[in-house]
XYZ file of C-alpha atoms in Angstrom:
654
model
C 76.316 57.539 83.853
C 79.868 58.771 84.507
C 80.458 55.997 87.108
C 79.783 53.488 84.176
C 82.187 55.240 82.044
C 84.812 55.288 84.584
C 84.441 51.538 85.489
C 84.667 50.592 81.804
C 87.989 52.882 81.528
C 89.471 51.311 84.722
C 88.848 47.838 83.105
C 90.756 48.722 80.110
C 93.581 49.873 81.769
C 93.735 47.558 84.278
C 94.006 44.853 81.558
C 96.518 46.587 79.634
C 98.422 46.928 82.439
C 98.253 43.176 83.668
C 98.755 41.766 79.879
C 100.241 43.951 77.315
C 99.183 41.822 74.518
C 95.337 41.522 75.332
C 92.838 42.295 72.937
C 89.213 43.042 73.721
C 87.638 41.523 70.631
C 83.973 40.199 71.545
C 83.242 42.686 74.133
C 81.250 45.828 73.597
C 81.830 48.911 75.799
C 78.616 51.176 76.202
C 80.684 54.453 76.080
C 82.188 53.699 72.769
C 79.351 52.966 70.591
C 78.247 56.478 69.269
C 80.881 56.430 66.350
C 83.205 53.725 64.834
C 85.795 52.969 67.517
C 88.938 51.044 67.356
C 91.447 50.413 70.169
C 94.944 50.494 68.476
C 98.538 49.725 70.042
C 100.623 52.474 68.479
C 103.793 50.863 69.171
C 103.078 47.827 67.464
C 100.570 48.691 64.899
C 98.139 46.422 65.969
C 94.075 46.878 66.389
C 92.848 45.230 69.511
C 89.407 46.080 69.568
C 86.540 47.118 66.757
C 83.179 48.095 68.190
C 79.918 47.128 66.587
C 79.541 50.448 64.743
C 82.922 49.854 62.886
C 81.417 46.774 61.665
C 78.422 48.462 60.746
C 80.247 51.399 58.958
C 83.046 49.583 57.187
C 81.795 45.841 56.994
C 84.856 44.681 58.329
C 84.864 41.759 60.762
C 87.398 40.694 63.173
C 88.381 37.702 60.803
C 88.990 40.546 58.110
C 91.174 42.414 60.450
C 93.191 39.273 61.195
C 93.840 38.876 57.581
C 95.865 42.281 57.880
C 97.666 40.967 60.971
C 95.144 43.795 62.514
C 97.304 46.339 61.196
C 95.476 49.704 60.547
C 97.447 50.759 57.386
C 94.860 48.856 54.984
C 92.272 50.769 56.348
C 93.745 53.971 54.864
C 94.250 55.289 51.278
C 97.792 54.698 50.249
C 98.129 58.510 49.914
C 97.366 58.803 53.491
C 99.753 56.241 55.088
C 102.639 58.404 55.463
C 101.108 61.457 57.273
C 99.329 59.068 59.736
C 102.416 57.328 60.328
C 104.440 60.343 60.941
C 101.269 61.907 63.358
C 101.358 58.419 65.300
C 104.971 58.265 65.647
C 104.986 61.808 67.196
C 102.911 60.614 69.818
C 105.067 57.774 70.696
C 108.338 60.445 70.717
C 106.176 63.160 72.492
C 105.931 63.641 76.240
C 102.442 62.232 76.199
C 100.640 65.513 76.969
C 100.667 66.959 73.579
C 97.023 65.883 71.825
C 96.839 64.365 68.454
C 95.834 66.853 66.205
C 92.192 65.704 64.502
C 92.695 65.288 60.784
C 90.568 63.988 58.045
C 91.703 60.853 56.162
C 90.386 58.766 53.286
C 89.488 55.394 54.699
C 88.607 52.314 52.696
C 84.997 50.661 53.013
C 84.921 46.930 52.276
C 84.265 46.636 48.508
C 87.034 49.346 47.970
C 84.793 52.100 48.274
C 86.380 54.974 50.537
C 85.103 57.961 52.281
C 86.368 61.234 54.420
C 86.512 60.622 58.035
C 87.704 62.741 60.828
C 89.996 60.659 62.878
C 90.092 61.328 66.508
C 93.032 59.968 68.558
C 92.859 59.908 72.289
C 94.931 58.100 74.799
C 93.891 54.953 76.513
C 97.112 53.848 78.602
C 100.636 53.560 77.719
C 101.104 53.238 73.921
C 97.389 52.117 73.576
C 95.063 54.905 71.934
C 91.337 54.864 71.113
C 90.562 55.933 67.520
C 87.169 57.593 66.739
C 86.186 57.531 62.935
C 83.832 60.361 62.244
C 82.154 60.453 58.719
C 82.934 63.856 57.503
C 79.568 64.312 55.820
C 78.094 63.524 59.235
C 79.316 66.659 60.287
C 76.998 68.519 58.146
C 74.300 68.416 60.462
C 73.005 71.710 61.947
C 72.107 69.923 65.669
C 73.765 67.134 67.084
C 72.350 64.069 67.891
C 70.960 64.008 71.439
C 72.636 60.944 72.810
C 74.848 60.481 75.726
C 78.241 60.913 73.748
C 76.800 64.248 72.614
C 75.953 65.203 75.999
C 79.218 64.712 77.258
C 80.924 66.501 74.305
C 78.685 69.537 74.971
C 79.371 69.587 78.533
C 82.935 69.576 77.330
C 82.517 72.509 75.300
C 80.821 74.463 77.829
C 83.217 73.724 80.638
C 86.383 73.971 78.594
C 84.823 76.857 76.419
C 85.655 76.043 72.971
C 83.565 74.951 69.703
C 83.698 73.177 66.683
C 82.926 74.427 62.996
C 82.761 72.933 59.746
C 82.372 74.863 56.178
C 81.367 72.548 53.527
C 82.656 74.545 50.246
C 80.541 71.981 47.830
C 77.546 73.439 49.361
C 78.526 76.713 50.742
C 77.352 75.994 54.112
C 78.768 76.620 57.577
C 78.052 74.416 60.568
C 78.422 75.020 64.346
C 78.419 72.638 67.146
C 76.594 73.935 70.423
C 79.854 75.209 71.889
C 80.145 77.768 69.040
C 76.875 79.361 70.228
C 78.187 79.342 73.671
C 81.313 81.133 72.773
C 79.685 83.874 70.882
C 76.879 84.026 73.381
C 73.722 83.216 71.796
C 72.383 81.629 74.549
C 68.504 81.439 73.874
C 67.188 78.511 72.426
C 65.003 80.750 69.898
C 67.680 82.690 69.188
C 69.966 80.068 68.503
C 67.451 78.025 66.154
C 66.584 81.147 64.169
C 70.290 82.371 63.527
C 71.459 81.744 60.026
C 74.846 80.544 60.572
C 77.086 82.001 57.587
C 80.876 82.898 57.090
C 79.396 86.439 56.982
C 78.206 86.126 60.434
C 80.963 84.693 61.845
C 83.213 87.399 60.417
C 81.136 90.265 61.722
C 82.254 88.925 65.080
C 86.162 88.878 64.342
C 88.453 91.811 65.159
C 91.988 92.828 64.750
C 91.649 92.422 60.789
C 91.186 88.605 61.146
C 89.165 87.235 58.306
C 87.125 84.165 57.820
C 86.211 83.936 53.906
C 87.044 81.750 50.810
C 90.008 83.886 49.990
C 91.469 83.032 53.598
C 91.206 79.408 52.818
C 91.856 79.261 49.130
C 95.559 81.344 50.034
C 96.495 79.031 53.016
C 99.837 77.696 52.409
C 100.287 75.935 55.910
C 98.040 73.222 56.414
C 96.913 72.556 59.225
C 96.852 75.889 60.541
C 96.650 77.765 63.692
C 95.882 81.603 64.553
C 94.796 83.905 67.389
C 92.396 86.836 66.993
C 89.740 88.684 68.963
C 85.851 88.279 68.949
C 83.305 90.716 70.067
C 80.523 88.465 71.230
C 76.632 88.845 70.695
C 76.424 90.503 73.985
C 79.276 92.847 73.369
C 81.908 91.161 75.251
C 85.709 90.663 74.046
C 87.289 87.400 73.702
C 90.713 86.286 72.788
C 90.387 82.939 70.807
C 92.585 80.613 69.251
C 91.744 78.792 66.341
C 93.211 75.549 64.950
C 91.990 74.311 61.394
C 92.500 72.109 58.664
C 91.679 72.403 55.198
C 90.584 69.163 52.975
C 91.026 69.145 49.036
C 89.250 67.124 46.488
C 91.262 65.258 43.589
C 91.884 68.135 41.513
C 93.492 70.066 44.691
C 90.620 72.524 45.215
C 89.250 73.273 49.006
C 86.791 70.686 49.454
C 85.750 71.754 52.985
C 87.318 73.226 55.996
C 86.983 72.281 59.757
C 88.448 73.928 63.040
C 88.027 74.224 66.795
C 87.742 77.647 68.416
C 89.033 77.958 71.855
C 88.578 80.726 74.392
C 91.973 81.857 75.681
C 91.084 85.348 77.089
C 91.929 84.346 80.834
C 95.237 82.672 79.577
C 95.902 85.768 77.677
C 95.289 87.999 80.582
C 97.303 85.814 82.764
C 100.548 86.000 80.323
C 100.000 89.587 80.189
C 100.144 89.907 84.076
C 102.865 87.518 84.197
C 104.832 89.513 81.592
C 103.750 92.740 83.639
C 105.230 91.306 86.618
C 108.333 89.875 85.085
C 109.212 93.393 83.704
C 108.330 94.945 87.266
C 110.678 92.424 88.872
C 113.587 93.134 86.254
C 113.038 96.820 86.805
C 112.999 96.144 90.667
C 116.487 94.196 90.672
C 118.215 96.842 88.313
C 116.991 99.279 90.897
C 118.166 97.524 93.830
C 120.977 95.916 92.211
C 120.193 92.383 92.964
C 119.291 88.981 91.209
C 117.648 85.625 91.946
C 119.180 82.091 91.036
C 118.069 78.499 91.191
C 120.494 75.486 90.962
C 120.997 71.833 91.375
C 122.753 70.356 94.660
C 126.223 70.097 92.532
C 126.115 73.545 90.731
C 125.854 72.061 87.385
C 122.581 73.532 86.275
C 122.054 76.955 87.415
C 119.369 79.267 86.370
C 119.828 83.369 86.613
C 117.296 86.077 86.500
C 118.148 89.286 84.630
C 119.612 90.843 87.729
C 122.356 88.138 87.970
C 123.751 88.945 84.329
C 123.655 92.591 85.384
C 125.554 91.791 88.617
C 128.167 89.833 86.710
C 128.422 92.327 83.964
C 126.831 90.333 80.959
C 125.091 92.241 78.548
C 122.510 90.744 75.902
C 125.451 90.011 73.498
C 127.765 88.643 76.019
C 124.975 86.151 77.696
C 123.863 84.496 74.409
C 126.180 81.474 74.748
C 127.025 81.579 78.305
C 126.705 78.428 80.226
C 126.036 79.036 83.774
C 127.440 76.554 86.213
C 129.677 76.490 89.109
C 132.628 76.819 86.697
C 131.541 80.118 85.888
C 131.408 81.401 89.458
C 135.233 79.921 89.890
C 136.220 81.979 86.922
C 134.874 85.123 88.493
C 135.668 84.462 91.797
C 139.302 82.963 91.690
C 138.978 80.786 94.538
C 138.750 77.005 94.961
C 135.890 74.700 94.450
C 135.384 74.329 98.154
C 134.920 78.043 98.559
C 132.766 78.431 95.562
C 128.798 78.798 95.489
C 128.404 74.776 95.234
C 130.938 74.028 97.685
C 129.287 76.186 100.030
C 126.077 74.613 99.369
C 127.760 71.085 99.595
C 128.857 72.152 103.278
C 125.658 73.225 104.334
C 123.901 69.902 102.867
C 126.619 67.698 104.551
C 125.791 69.398 108.108
C 121.940 69.162 107.528
C 121.478 73.017 107.261
C 118.622 74.378 105.229
C 120.124 78.144 104.472
C 123.194 79.831 104.308
C 124.560 83.364 103.642
C 127.973 84.579 102.744
C 129.953 87.489 101.313
C 132.344 87.077 98.566
C 134.260 89.029 96.109
C 134.203 88.834 92.242
C 135.648 90.425 89.020
C 132.707 90.873 86.816
C 132.899 90.251 82.982
C 133.860 93.949 82.426
C 137.007 93.510 85.010
C 135.260 95.663 87.847
C 135.906 94.335 91.401
C 132.479 93.811 93.490
C 131.581 92.392 96.726
C 128.333 90.362 96.825
C 126.289 89.162 99.269
C 124.246 85.528 98.720
C 121.695 83.980 100.657
C 120.759 80.471 99.659
C 117.960 78.110 100.915
C 117.818 74.292 100.558
C 114.444 72.780 99.201
C 113.830 69.347 100.063
C 111.075 66.733 98.971
C 108.900 64.827 101.459
C 111.786 62.263 101.714
C 114.186 64.891 102.656
C 115.985 64.469 99.400
C 117.463 67.725 97.689
C 115.172 68.925 94.924
C 116.919 72.430 94.406
C 118.728 75.424 95.937
C 117.214 78.811 95.541
C 118.737 82.118 96.435
C 119.312 85.887 95.982
C 122.513 87.565 95.368
C 122.979 91.360 95.944
C 125.840 93.914 94.985
C 126.670 95.215 98.339
C 129.823 96.962 97.145
C 128.873 100.422 97.980
C 126.785 99.359 101.027
C 130.157 97.484 102.319
C 131.998 100.679 101.775
C 129.616 102.713 103.520
C 129.807 100.375 106.330
C 133.550 100.703 106.481
C 133.321 104.578 106.635
C 130.482 104.627 109.141
C 132.707 102.340 111.156
C 135.686 104.770 110.889
C 133.694 107.666 111.699
C 131.886 105.764 114.861
C 135.629 105.087 115.837
C 136.589 108.738 115.551
C 133.423 109.764 117.301
C 134.250 107.171 120.164
C 137.885 108.388 120.405
C 136.542 111.977 120.432
C 134.088 111.205 123.174
C 136.695 109.645 125.313
C 139.049 112.496 124.741
C 136.222 115.166 125.694
C 135.235 113.230 128.802
C 138.961 113.277 129.769
C 138.847 116.969 128.984
C 135.910 117.550 130.928
C 137.522 115.838 133.884
C 140.597 117.789 133.670
C 138.889 120.933 133.024
C 136.444 120.539 136.073
C 139.304 119.820 138.300
C 141.606 122.458 137.160
C 138.693 124.987 137.297
C 137.412 123.801 140.732
C 140.599 124.380 142.215
C 141.328 127.868 141.693
C 137.547 128.686 142.517
C 137.898 127.016 145.835
C 141.124 129.185 146.666
C 139.401 132.244 145.610
C 136.214 131.340 147.821
C 138.278 130.149 150.712
C 140.623 133.404 150.610
C 137.613 135.637 150.215
C 136.169 134.131 153.288
C 139.247 134.565 155.315
C 139.808 138.235 154.426
C 136.359 138.974 155.317
C 136.672 137.195 158.716
C 140.268 138.984 159.516
C 139.183 142.482 158.343
C 135.611 142.718 158.330
C 135.788 146.035 160.358
C 138.417 147.670 158.099
C 136.693 146.797 154.699
C 133.705 148.583 155.428
C 130.243 148.227 153.912
C 131.517 148.456 150.142
C 134.448 145.980 150.805
C 132.309 143.419 152.400
C 129.468 143.735 149.759
C 132.386 142.824 146.823
C 133.605 140.042 148.657
C 130.123 138.488 149.069
C 129.759 139.265 145.517
C 132.899 137.227 144.420
C 132.058 134.420 146.728
C 128.416 134.055 145.434
C 130.168 134.010 141.719
C 132.531 131.364 142.717
C 129.525 129.284 144.193
C 127.700 129.912 140.885
C 130.553 129.021 138.901
C 130.875 125.724 140.825
C 127.331 124.865 140.247
C 127.706 125.463 136.774
C 130.725 123.144 136.294
C 128.811 120.445 138.000
C 125.823 120.659 136.281
C 128.024 120.578 132.795
C 129.681 117.458 134.007
C 126.606 115.775 134.977
C 125.042 116.701 131.595
C 127.894 115.310 129.532
C 128.079 111.992 131.509
C 124.314 111.098 131.263
C 124.824 109.002 127.960
C 128.542 108.197 128.769
C 127.909 106.159 132.032
C 124.783 104.193 131.196
C 123.485 101.853 133.861
C 121.712 98.599 132.969
C 118.078 99.314 132.943
C 116.150 97.905 135.768
C 112.174 98.166 136.667
C 111.559 101.206 138.324
C 108.388 102.625 140.227
C 107.748 106.014 139.317
C 105.690 106.781 142.546
C 108.663 105.569 144.411
C 110.928 107.881 142.329
C 108.868 110.951 142.894
C 108.729 109.987 146.756
C 112.482 110.179 146.876
C 112.494 113.386 144.866
C 110.281 115.160 147.480
C 112.506 113.637 150.347
C 115.406 115.461 148.635
C 113.408 118.794 148.475
C 111.455 118.373 151.769
C 113.075 121.646 153.273
C 112.243 123.918 150.474
C 108.541 122.163 149.975
C 108.167 122.862 153.888
C 109.510 126.619 153.519
C 107.404 127.589 150.442
C 104.235 125.590 151.877
C 104.061 123.652 148.609
C 101.513 120.803 148.073
C 102.296 117.908 145.817
C 99.449 115.531 144.851
C 100.201 112.264 143.176
C 98.162 109.917 141.393
C 99.185 106.318 140.504
C 102.097 106.151 138.461
C 103.332 103.251 136.389
C 106.378 100.936 136.752
C 108.618 100.918 133.858
C 112.388 99.866 132.609
C 114.670 102.447 133.074
C 117.691 103.822 135.146
C 116.227 104.720 138.697
C 118.964 107.580 139.428
C 118.421 109.297 136.053
C 114.576 109.424 136.488
C 115.246 110.722 140.086
C 117.094 113.597 138.518
C 114.369 114.207 135.961
C 111.648 114.649 138.867
C 113.868 116.582 141.179
C 114.548 119.169 138.583
C 111.141 119.656 137.257
C 109.568 119.720 140.902
C 112.353 122.076 141.805
C 112.012 124.291 138.648
C 107.970 124.339 139.499
C 109.129 125.660 143.209
C 111.407 128.260 142.015
C 108.815 129.799 139.615
C 106.090 129.932 142.019
C 103.362 132.703 142.574
C 104.446 134.405 146.046
C 100.717 135.333 146.428
C 99.277 132.082 145.549
C 99.986 128.544 147.555
C 101.679 126.337 144.943
C 100.142 123.296 144.308
C 101.634 120.633 142.090
C 99.707 117.544 140.541
C 101.377 114.461 138.984
C 99.239 112.200 137.030
C 99.706 109.504 134.268
C 97.855 107.493 131.734
C 98.443 105.151 128.821
C 98.916 106.243 125.329
C 96.089 105.214 122.915
C 96.929 103.858 119.236
C 95.711 107.318 117.801
C 98.072 108.906 120.216
C 101.222 106.959 119.703
C 100.442 107.872 115.617
C 100.308 111.247 116.362
C 103.752 111.289 118.245
C 105.290 108.809 115.729
C 105.995 106.164 118.423
C 106.095 102.263 117.683
C 102.553 101.157 117.573
C 103.326 97.890 119.016
C 105.046 99.114 122.355
C 103.146 100.276 125.227
C 103.943 103.956 126.281
C 102.664 106.109 129.302
C 102.468 109.807 129.701
C 103.191 111.398 132.956
C 101.994 115.208 133.384
C 103.321 117.595 136.092
C 101.033 120.577 136.643
C 101.461 123.568 138.782
C 99.889 127.136 139.143
C 103.086 129.162 139.090
C 104.200 131.961 137.185
C 104.030 130.048 133.639
C 105.583 131.381 130.686
C 104.897 132.248 126.960
C 104.217 129.149 124.830
C 106.702 130.318 122.036
C 109.612 129.424 124.526
C 108.182 126.058 125.227
C 110.993 124.517 123.155
C 113.996 127.001 124.270
C 113.613 126.123 128.125
C 115.226 122.430 127.124
C 118.158 124.122 125.723
C 121.728 124.404 127.592
C 122.013 128.002 129.322
C 118.497 129.132 128.257
C 116.944 131.190 130.873
C 113.677 133.279 130.592
C 114.122 135.379 133.678
C 117.211 136.999 135.098
C 119.815 135.328 137.604
C 118.948 138.188 140.330
C 115.257 137.183 140.173
C 115.335 133.439 139.716
C 118.906 131.626 140.595
C 120.009 128.773 138.740
C 122.442 127.744 135.735
C 119.695 127.034 132.980
C 120.862 123.257 132.689
C 118.311 121.559 134.687
C 115.510 121.307 132.031
C 118.361 120.295 129.227
C 119.285 117.287 131.635
C 115.718 116.097 131.807
C 115.527 116.192 128.098
C 118.665 114.278 127.561
C 117.646 111.643 130.256
C 114.030 111.152 128.829
C 115.546 110.929 125.085
C 118.058 108.331 126.176
C 114.911 106.477 127.309
C 113.269 106.661 124.033
C 110.816 109.007 125.139
C 109.534 112.654 124.769
C 109.426 115.518 127.158
C 107.665 118.980 126.131
C 105.702 121.748 127.926
C 102.622 123.893 127.916
C 102.006 127.150 129.489
C 100.277 130.380 129.609
C 101.855 133.482 131.818
C 100.049 133.623 135.085
C 98.254 130.229 134.511
C 101.274 128.019 135.611
C 103.061 125.238 133.362
C 102.306 121.497 132.555
C 105.219 119.500 131.957
C 104.488 115.981 130.096
C 106.998 113.063 130.025
C 106.013 110.083 127.546
C 108.241 106.765 128.224
C 108.116 103.208 127.093
C 106.947 100.522 129.319
C 110.020 98.597 128.104
C 113.239 99.711 126.625
């Protein structure tokens, strides 16, 4: 059925396309036989087809139409000529998408008898339209006839969610099409058949103060009219509908009948509300983040601005009313040549076949305030590679650039301070080391030459003096080592931590042998890092474990590793996309109170006295600084008498 309709429609369209002056008299189209139908050339006022139902209804033949030069106007009452011509002209002048409002006209049958007909105009092709002439009296039928055209109409009403109604005031009776029953959710056949369709019934479904009574139609000033209101359906659902109606009057000017179409626009209204909410949110977002969006043609002659752009350029609601946004407006604010402007920059990008650009520039806004803006633009092309438009965002970066300049100055000051500190540390270490060497040297010479004359007390004093000098030298060396960790950063390399631990053990081989220490090494990963610094870390921690061993129990050190899970990375606030390893160094030494687990990584922090455990208190601070520079973590867990566990977390890649 539908295929037949499409074939006939294609034939009509192709014939018009091939021969614009063609007429279709002598043919009969099966899908245009339910009502009187005319094919009409709107541009030339020529009827090019009339079906058999037209001849039957009006008693005019093709010969009769030829006597009018096939004009449609003799078919209409003279008072309806101008309204009809105006309506048809609007179709020619319009965009081709606006539908013709179905209107009732007085049409003249043969023999000078006229009747009211609902004229429905639909486009065929180009300036050709088909006109369906529906006898107004025929609308006053409660149930539509079961034919193909009616089936198509009912399907259209169901799919597009609309319905027709007619109120005949002469008999005070309201008629609905099936679409009205569907809209109001009277779905059951028995329910619909037994329903008494009255104006009062329809009014009972209306909300928001809308009315459907004689007073409403008697007081109408605008005709045809349209309005929007809410309905509560038979099942309790809320609908937003639009109503387009028309009132017909008798010879005395009194309403004779009214007809209308009700369309469900609930989804459209919700979409419009969502769109309005989104627009409001975007405007607030633009205001908060101080940016705007824009759209332009390739030459910068037609530019659209969002609200944020007006705010950036200092235009309030009153100032932007008559504002023309184009490239000249940019030039007015930027005080630069056309080549440097927005359109000029875009043209340069286009000429070099680049699809996007970004640039900073300075403006003086409408209120005289100087601002620095950053614009990002993107070229949109069609399938043929031609420029369709340019879209982009512009952000006020005045405060950001000022902050960046301030930060750059602070970084320069910090670099200069670090350089001076490094120079000072070098000079200080050199100047401090020299007197220490002399004190130590002269002390040793004094002890050698006058050993027998100094006595026990004198030798003890000299030993303590020489020991203090040695401690001072170690302290200075450690401080220099601590300060230079981040200043002299070597390039990262792949390092095998198992090999690093073995090197650390080789450096401590004598003390390991003397203390009978056992070190058990599990498999360790290969990571990116600085080998010399990692050697310092493991040497210091192993030395720390040996130093704080339990004299009564042989020292055992276990070194193990594992890969962090996603949950563990989240717990440690690490990058979930990177791979991290945890290396644990566990001993059975004297241990310490857990409350001091953070303190031991601070410079000069010691938990025991120097006499019992010698050292400078900097070794673990160096470990923490190295691990931090490698984007890792280090921490310790311990209990007195139960040893300590040092944990090091390092990324696989820097």
